[in-house]
XYZ file of C-alpha atoms in Angstrom:
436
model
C -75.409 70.001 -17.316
C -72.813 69.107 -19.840
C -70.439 70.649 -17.882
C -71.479 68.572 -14.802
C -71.361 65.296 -17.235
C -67.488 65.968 -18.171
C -66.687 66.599 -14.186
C -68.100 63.355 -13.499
C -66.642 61.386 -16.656
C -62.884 63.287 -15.501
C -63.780 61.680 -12.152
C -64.273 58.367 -12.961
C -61.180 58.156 -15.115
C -59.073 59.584 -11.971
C -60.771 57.321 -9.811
C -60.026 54.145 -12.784
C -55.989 55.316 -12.773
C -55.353 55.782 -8.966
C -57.415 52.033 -8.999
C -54.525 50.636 -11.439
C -51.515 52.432 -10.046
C -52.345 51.443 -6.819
C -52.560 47.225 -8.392
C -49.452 48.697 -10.179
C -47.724 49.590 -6.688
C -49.135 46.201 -5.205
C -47.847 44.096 -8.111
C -44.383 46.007 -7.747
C -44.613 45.883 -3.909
C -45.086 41.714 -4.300
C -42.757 41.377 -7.132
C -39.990 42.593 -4.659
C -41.064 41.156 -1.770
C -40.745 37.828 -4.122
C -36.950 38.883 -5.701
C -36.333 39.041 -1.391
C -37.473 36.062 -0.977
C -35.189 34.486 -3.483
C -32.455 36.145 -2.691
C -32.737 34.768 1.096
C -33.007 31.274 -0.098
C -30.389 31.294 -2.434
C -27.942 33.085 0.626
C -29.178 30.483 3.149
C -28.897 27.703 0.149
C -24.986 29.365 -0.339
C -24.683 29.225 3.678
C -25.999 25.389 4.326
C -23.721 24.706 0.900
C -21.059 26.330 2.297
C -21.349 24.582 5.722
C -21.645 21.178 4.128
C -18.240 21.855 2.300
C -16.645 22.916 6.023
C -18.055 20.189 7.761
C -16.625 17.468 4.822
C -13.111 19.280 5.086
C -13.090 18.630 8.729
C -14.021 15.455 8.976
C -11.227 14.658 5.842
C -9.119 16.380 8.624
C -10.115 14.165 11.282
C -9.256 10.993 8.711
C -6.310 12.437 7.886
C -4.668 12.974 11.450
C -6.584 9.497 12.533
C -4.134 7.778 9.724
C -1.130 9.584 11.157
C -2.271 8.238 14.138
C -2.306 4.398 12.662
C 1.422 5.265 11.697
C 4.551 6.628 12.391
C 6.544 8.759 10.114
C 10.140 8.322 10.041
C 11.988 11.217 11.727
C 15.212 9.722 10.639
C 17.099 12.531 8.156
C 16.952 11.530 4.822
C 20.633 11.082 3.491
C 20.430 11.339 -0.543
C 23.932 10.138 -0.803
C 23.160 6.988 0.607
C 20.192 6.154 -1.781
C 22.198 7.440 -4.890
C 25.275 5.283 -3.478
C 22.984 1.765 -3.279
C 20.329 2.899 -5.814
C 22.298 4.447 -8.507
C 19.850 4.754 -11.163
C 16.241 5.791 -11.607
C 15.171 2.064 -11.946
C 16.036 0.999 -8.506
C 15.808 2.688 -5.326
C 15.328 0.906 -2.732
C 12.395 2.510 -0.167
C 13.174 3.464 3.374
C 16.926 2.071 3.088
C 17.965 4.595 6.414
C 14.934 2.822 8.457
C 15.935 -0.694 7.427
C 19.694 0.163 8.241
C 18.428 1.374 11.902
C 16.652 -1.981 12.094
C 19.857 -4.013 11.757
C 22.170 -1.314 13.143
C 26.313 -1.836 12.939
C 26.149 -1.944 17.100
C 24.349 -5.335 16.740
C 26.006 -8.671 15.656
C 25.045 -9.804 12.228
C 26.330 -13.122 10.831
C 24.048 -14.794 9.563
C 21.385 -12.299 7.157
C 18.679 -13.122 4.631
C 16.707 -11.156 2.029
C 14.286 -12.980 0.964
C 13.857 -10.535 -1.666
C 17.075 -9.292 -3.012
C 15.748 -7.120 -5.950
C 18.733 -5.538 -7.079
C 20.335 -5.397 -3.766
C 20.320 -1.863 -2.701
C 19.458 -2.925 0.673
C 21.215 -6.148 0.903
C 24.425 -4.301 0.137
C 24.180 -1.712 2.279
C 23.731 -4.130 5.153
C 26.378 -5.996 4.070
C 29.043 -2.742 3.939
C 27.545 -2.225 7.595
C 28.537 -5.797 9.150
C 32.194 -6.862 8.408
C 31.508 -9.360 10.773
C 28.564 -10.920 8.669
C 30.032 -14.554 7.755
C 26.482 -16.058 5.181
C 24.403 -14.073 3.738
C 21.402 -15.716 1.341
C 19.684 -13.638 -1.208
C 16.632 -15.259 -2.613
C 14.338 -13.546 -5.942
C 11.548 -14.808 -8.252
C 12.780 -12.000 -10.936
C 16.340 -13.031 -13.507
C 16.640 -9.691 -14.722
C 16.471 -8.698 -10.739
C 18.808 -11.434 -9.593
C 21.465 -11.478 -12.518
C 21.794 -7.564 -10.665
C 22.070 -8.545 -7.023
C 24.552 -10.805 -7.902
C 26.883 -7.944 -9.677
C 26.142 -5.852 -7.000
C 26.695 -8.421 -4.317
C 30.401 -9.384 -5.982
C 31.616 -5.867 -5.985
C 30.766 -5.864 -2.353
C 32.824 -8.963 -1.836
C 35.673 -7.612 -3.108
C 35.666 -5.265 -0.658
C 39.223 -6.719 2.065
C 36.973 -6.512 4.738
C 33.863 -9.010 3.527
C 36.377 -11.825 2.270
C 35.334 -13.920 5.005
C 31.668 -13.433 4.145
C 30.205 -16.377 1.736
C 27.262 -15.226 0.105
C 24.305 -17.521 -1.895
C 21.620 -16.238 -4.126
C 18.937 -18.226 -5.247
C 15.930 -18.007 -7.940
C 13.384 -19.254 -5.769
C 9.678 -17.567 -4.164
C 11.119 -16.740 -0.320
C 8.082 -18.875 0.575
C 11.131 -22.047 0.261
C 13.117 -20.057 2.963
C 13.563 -22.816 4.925
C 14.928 -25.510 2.663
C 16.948 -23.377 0.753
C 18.857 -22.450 4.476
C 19.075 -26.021 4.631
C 20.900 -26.940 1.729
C 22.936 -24.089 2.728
C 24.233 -25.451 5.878
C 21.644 -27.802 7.998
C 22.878 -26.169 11.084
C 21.748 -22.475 10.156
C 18.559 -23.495 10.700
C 19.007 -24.443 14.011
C 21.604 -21.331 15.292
C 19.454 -19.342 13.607
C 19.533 -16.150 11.435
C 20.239 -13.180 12.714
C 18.327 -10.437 10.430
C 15.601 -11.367 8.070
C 14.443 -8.816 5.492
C 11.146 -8.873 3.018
C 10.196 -5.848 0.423
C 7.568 -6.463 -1.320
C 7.042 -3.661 -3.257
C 7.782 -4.634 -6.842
C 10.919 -2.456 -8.580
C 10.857 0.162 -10.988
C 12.131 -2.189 -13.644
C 9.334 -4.360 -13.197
C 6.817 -1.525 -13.328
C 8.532 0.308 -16.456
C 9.513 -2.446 -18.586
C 5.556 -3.374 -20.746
C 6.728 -6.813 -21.652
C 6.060 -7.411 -17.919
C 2.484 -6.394 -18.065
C 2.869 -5.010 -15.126
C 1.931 -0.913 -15.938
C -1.322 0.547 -16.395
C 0.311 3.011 -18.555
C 2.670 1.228 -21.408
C 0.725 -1.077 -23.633
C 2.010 -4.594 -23.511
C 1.003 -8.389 -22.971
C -1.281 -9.206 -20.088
C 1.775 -11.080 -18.503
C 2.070 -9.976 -14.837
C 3.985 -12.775 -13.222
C 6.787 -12.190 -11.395
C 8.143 -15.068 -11.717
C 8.957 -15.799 -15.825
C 8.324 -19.360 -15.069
C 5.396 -19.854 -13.850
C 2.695 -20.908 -15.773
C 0.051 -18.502 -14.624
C -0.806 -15.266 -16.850
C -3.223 -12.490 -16.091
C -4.613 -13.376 -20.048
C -5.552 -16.647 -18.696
C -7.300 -15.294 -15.026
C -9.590 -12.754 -17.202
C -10.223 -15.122 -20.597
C -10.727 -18.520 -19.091
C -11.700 -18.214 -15.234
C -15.632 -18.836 -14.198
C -17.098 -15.127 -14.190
C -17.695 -14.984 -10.218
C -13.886 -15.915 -9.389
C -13.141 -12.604 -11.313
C -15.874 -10.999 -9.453
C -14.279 -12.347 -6.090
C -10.295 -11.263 -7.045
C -11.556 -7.639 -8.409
C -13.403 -7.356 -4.958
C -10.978 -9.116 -2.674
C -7.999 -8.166 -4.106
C -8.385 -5.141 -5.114
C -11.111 -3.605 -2.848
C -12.715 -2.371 -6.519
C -16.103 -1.057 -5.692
C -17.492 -1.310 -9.191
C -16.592 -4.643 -9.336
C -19.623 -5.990 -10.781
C -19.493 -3.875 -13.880
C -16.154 -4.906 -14.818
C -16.694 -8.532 -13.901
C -19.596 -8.215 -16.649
C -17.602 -6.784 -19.123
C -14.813 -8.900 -18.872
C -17.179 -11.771 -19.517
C -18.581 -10.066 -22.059
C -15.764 -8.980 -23.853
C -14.444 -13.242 -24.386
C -17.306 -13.083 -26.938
C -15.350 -10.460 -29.284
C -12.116 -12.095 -28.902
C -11.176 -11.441 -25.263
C -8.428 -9.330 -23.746
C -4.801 -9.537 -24.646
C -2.273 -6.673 -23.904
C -3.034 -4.332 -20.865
C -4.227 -1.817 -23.672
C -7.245 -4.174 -24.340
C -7.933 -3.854 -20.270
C -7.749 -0.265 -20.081
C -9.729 0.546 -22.654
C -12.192 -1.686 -21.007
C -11.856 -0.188 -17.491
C -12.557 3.411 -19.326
C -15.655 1.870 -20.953
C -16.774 1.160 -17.169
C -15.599 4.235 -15.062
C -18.585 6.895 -14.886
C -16.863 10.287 -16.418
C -17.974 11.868 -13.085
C -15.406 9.870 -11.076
C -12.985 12.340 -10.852
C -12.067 12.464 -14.651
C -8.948 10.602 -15.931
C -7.728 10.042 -12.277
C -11.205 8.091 -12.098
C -9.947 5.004 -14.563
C -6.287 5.350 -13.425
C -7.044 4.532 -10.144
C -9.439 2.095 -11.258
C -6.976 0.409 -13.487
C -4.276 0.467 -10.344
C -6.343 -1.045 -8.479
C -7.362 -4.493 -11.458
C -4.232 -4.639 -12.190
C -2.941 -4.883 -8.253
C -5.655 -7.733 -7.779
C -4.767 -9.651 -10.728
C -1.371 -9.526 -10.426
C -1.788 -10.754 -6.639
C -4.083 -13.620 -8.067
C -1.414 -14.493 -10.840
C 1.555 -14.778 -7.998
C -0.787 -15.992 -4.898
C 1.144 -13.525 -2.928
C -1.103 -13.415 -0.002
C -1.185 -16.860 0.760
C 2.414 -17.141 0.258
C 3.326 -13.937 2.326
C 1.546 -15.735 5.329
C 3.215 -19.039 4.784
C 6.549 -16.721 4.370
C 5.995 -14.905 7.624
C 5.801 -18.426 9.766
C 8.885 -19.994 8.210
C 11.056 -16.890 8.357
C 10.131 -16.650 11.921
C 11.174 -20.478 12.581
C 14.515 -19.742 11.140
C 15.331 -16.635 13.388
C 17.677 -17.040 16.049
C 16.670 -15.050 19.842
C 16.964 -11.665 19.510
C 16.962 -12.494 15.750
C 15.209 -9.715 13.691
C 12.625 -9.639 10.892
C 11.932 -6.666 8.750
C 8.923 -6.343 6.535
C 8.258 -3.662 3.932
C 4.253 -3.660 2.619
C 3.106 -1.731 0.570
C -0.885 -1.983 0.503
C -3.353 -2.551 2.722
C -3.774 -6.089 2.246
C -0.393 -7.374 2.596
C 0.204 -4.214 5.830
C -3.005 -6.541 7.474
C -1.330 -9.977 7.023
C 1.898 -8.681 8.130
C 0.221 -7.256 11.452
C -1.933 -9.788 12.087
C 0.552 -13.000 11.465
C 2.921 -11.166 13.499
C 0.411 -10.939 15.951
C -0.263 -14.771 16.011
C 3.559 -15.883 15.878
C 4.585 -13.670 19.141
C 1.151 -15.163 20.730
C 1.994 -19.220 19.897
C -0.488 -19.347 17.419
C -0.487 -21.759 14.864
C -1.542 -21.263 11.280
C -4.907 -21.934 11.425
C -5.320 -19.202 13.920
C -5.505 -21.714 17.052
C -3.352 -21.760 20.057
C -0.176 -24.811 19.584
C -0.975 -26.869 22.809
C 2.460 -28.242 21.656
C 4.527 -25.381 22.587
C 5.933 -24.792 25.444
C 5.841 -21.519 27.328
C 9.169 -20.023 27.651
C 9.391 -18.354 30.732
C 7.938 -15.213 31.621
C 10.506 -11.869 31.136
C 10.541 -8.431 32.764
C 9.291 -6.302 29.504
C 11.863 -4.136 31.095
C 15.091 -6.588 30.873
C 14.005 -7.039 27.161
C 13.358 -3.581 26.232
C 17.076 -2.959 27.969
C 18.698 -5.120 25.679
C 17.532 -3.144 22.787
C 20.289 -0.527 22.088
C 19.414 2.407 23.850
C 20.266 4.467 20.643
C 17.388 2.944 18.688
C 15.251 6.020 18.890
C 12.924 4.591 16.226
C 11.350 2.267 18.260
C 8.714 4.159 19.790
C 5.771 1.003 21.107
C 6.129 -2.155 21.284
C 3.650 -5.114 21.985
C 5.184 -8.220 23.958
C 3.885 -12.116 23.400
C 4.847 -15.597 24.515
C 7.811 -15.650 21.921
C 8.416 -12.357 20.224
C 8.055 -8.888 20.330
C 6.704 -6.369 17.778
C 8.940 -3.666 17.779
C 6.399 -1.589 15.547
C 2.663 -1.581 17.508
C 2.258 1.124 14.590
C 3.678 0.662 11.573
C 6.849 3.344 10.190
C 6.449 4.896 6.850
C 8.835 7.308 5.093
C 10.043 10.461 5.286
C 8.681 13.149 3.806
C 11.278 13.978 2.217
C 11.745 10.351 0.988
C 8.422 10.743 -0.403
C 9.249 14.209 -2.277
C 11.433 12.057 -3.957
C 10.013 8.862 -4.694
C 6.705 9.244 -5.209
C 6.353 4.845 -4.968
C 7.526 4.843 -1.602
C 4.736 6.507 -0.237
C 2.825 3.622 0.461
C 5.220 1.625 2.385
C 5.142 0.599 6.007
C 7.749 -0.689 8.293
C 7.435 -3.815 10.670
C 9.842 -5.246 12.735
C 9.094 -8.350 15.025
C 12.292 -9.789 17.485
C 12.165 -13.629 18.273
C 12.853 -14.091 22.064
């Protein structure tokens, strides 16, 4: 009997351990069935992770080669010797000097030439070393320091036996006063008409690296900014005195900031603790205002190049006066005449295009057709096209109007190599428009 109980007490404890192995198996079988599990979504999280990244580096592909497509890059070879010849120094090189030069090549006449920003005449000079026939050039700039430069420059040209016949004029005016200053030149140049017209509107190293300028996001200095010493104007007074939804409207327009609103606030804000005074004082605000997740210190520099490219536009009104530029450079062009315009951000490349646009088209200013202008009569695209110099391989399409052609449909930007080299230059674009 006793023996009987133990068998059946031995029993039951076998039957009790084979019960919780076999929950231990099942808990073990469902614990791995749940580390699977995981490990599947976490692979096909990986997988749709890694196909997201893939699909955003092709479509920054397709931007990429959709931009190239916008433009054309010079193929001209980049000649060093000729930038260090009319550059000379790291403060002044002057950007796509080989495109300009093919713009108003030696095989074309060139008497009569303007720069209507002469900078420190890298490109002016180089023109003028190409064209012994040239008999006035005019040099116009906003900038002393810049002028007082050309003018050196320009003289040890001069001396030069073969430009003695060339009289040259520089003037510290805005090139928006083109056409009077021609006229007190010589009333009739205005009505022969110039041959080559140049604009770069890039500012110049020395602007950029000298802080008493105000002009670098980098150097502390006063909140200056004008390009013209002159003027009356300061960036101070835009951000310490202007109604708080005109700073909203020049961060936004002007410098296509998309956290506009939070700096227009804190700008505001900040006239209450004294208000900003050196570019220091507006950097330190623009870090304040940059999220640290844009991209890290790259976040508030491009931030700050951006404020400081609309305030300096607002301080200069150099839209309004690029447009108004445009028009009376085009008046003073003689046929066949030439003008050459280096931009160098999107804003001024979309006035440049588009004015251009309206001048070839008889458009007046206010973007309606001049019922007061005649239609010249209608030429073969091909006699025009064969009256360009066959050798000008860097004119690749063209678009035709009533009174011009636009010898760029897509604007040329430099080199490569050009850009290896000077990193500012990378922005530029070329456009050429010939009066008929």
């Amino acid at each position: 009997m006793w023996v009987q109980f133990f068998l059946n007490k031995e029993m039951a404890i076998a039957s009790t351990i084979s019960s919780s192995t076999s929950k231990l198996f099942s808990f073990s079988s469902l614990s791995l069935r749940l580390r699977s599990l995981t490990t599947t979504a976490r692979s096909s999280r990986s997988n749709c992770s890694a196909a997201k990244k893939k699909k955003e580096k092709q479509e920054l592909r397709q931007i990429v080669v959709l931009k190239e497509k916008r433009r054309t890059r010079s193929d001209r070879e980049f000649q060093l010797e000729t930038i260090k010849r009319y550059g000379g120094t790291a403060t002044h090189i002057p950007v796509m000097l080989g495109e300009v030069l093919d713009v108003f090549p030696a095989s074309k006449q060139l008497r009569y030439f303007v720069d209507c920003t002469v900078g420190a005449a890298g490109h002016s000079s180089a023109i003028i070393e190409g064209h012994p026939e040239m008999e006035v050039y005019v040099g116009l700039d906003v900038d002393p320091t810049a002028l007082e430069k050309a003018r050196a420059r320009i003289n040890s040209v001069l001396h030069d036996p073969t430009s003695s016949s060339l009289k040259a004029y520089t003037f510290l005016e805005n090139f928006r006063y083109v056409k009077s200053l021609l006229c007190d030149v010589d009333e009739t140049l205005v009505e022969t008409g110039i041959d080559g017209m140049l604009m770069d509107l890039g500012m110049s190293s020395m602007q950029v690296n000298d802080p008493q300028r105000g002009f670098s996001v980098l150097a502390n200095g006063p909140l200056d900014m004008r390009m013209d010493p002159q003027a009356s104007l300061k960036a101070e007074d835009i951000l310490n005195s202007w109604p708080d939804n005109e700073i909203g409207r020049i961060l936004r327009d002007y410098g296509e900031e998309s956290n506009w609103y939070s700096l227009q606030n804190r700008i505001v804000k900040a006239r209450s603790q004294g208000g900003l005074h050196t570019t220091g004082d507006l950097v330190d605000l623009i870090k304040s205002a940059t999220p640290l997740s844009r991209e890290g210190r790259q976040g508030w520099i491009k931030t700050a190049t951006r404020v400081f490219q609309a305030l300096r536009i607002a301080v200069n009104d150099e839209l309004k006066t690029l447009e108004d530029s445009l028009y009376a450079s085009f008046d003073c062009l003689a046929p066949g005449g030439r003008l050459a315009v280096i931009s160098f951000h999107s804003l001024e490349d979309r006035i440049v295009k588009q004015t251009f646009l309206d001048i070839i088209n008889v458009k007046d200013r206010d973007g309606d057709v001049d019922m007061n202008e005649e239609e010249p009569p209608k030429k073969d695209l091909r006699k025009i096209m064969s009256d360009i110099d066959e050798n000008e391989a860097w004119i690749k399409q063209t678009v035709q109007g009533l009174r011009g052609i636009i010898l760029t449909k897509r604007p040329i930007t430099p080199s490569e190599a050009e850009e290896s080299l000077n990193s500012r230059a990378r922005s530029a674009k070329l456009r050429v428009l010939q009066k008929l």
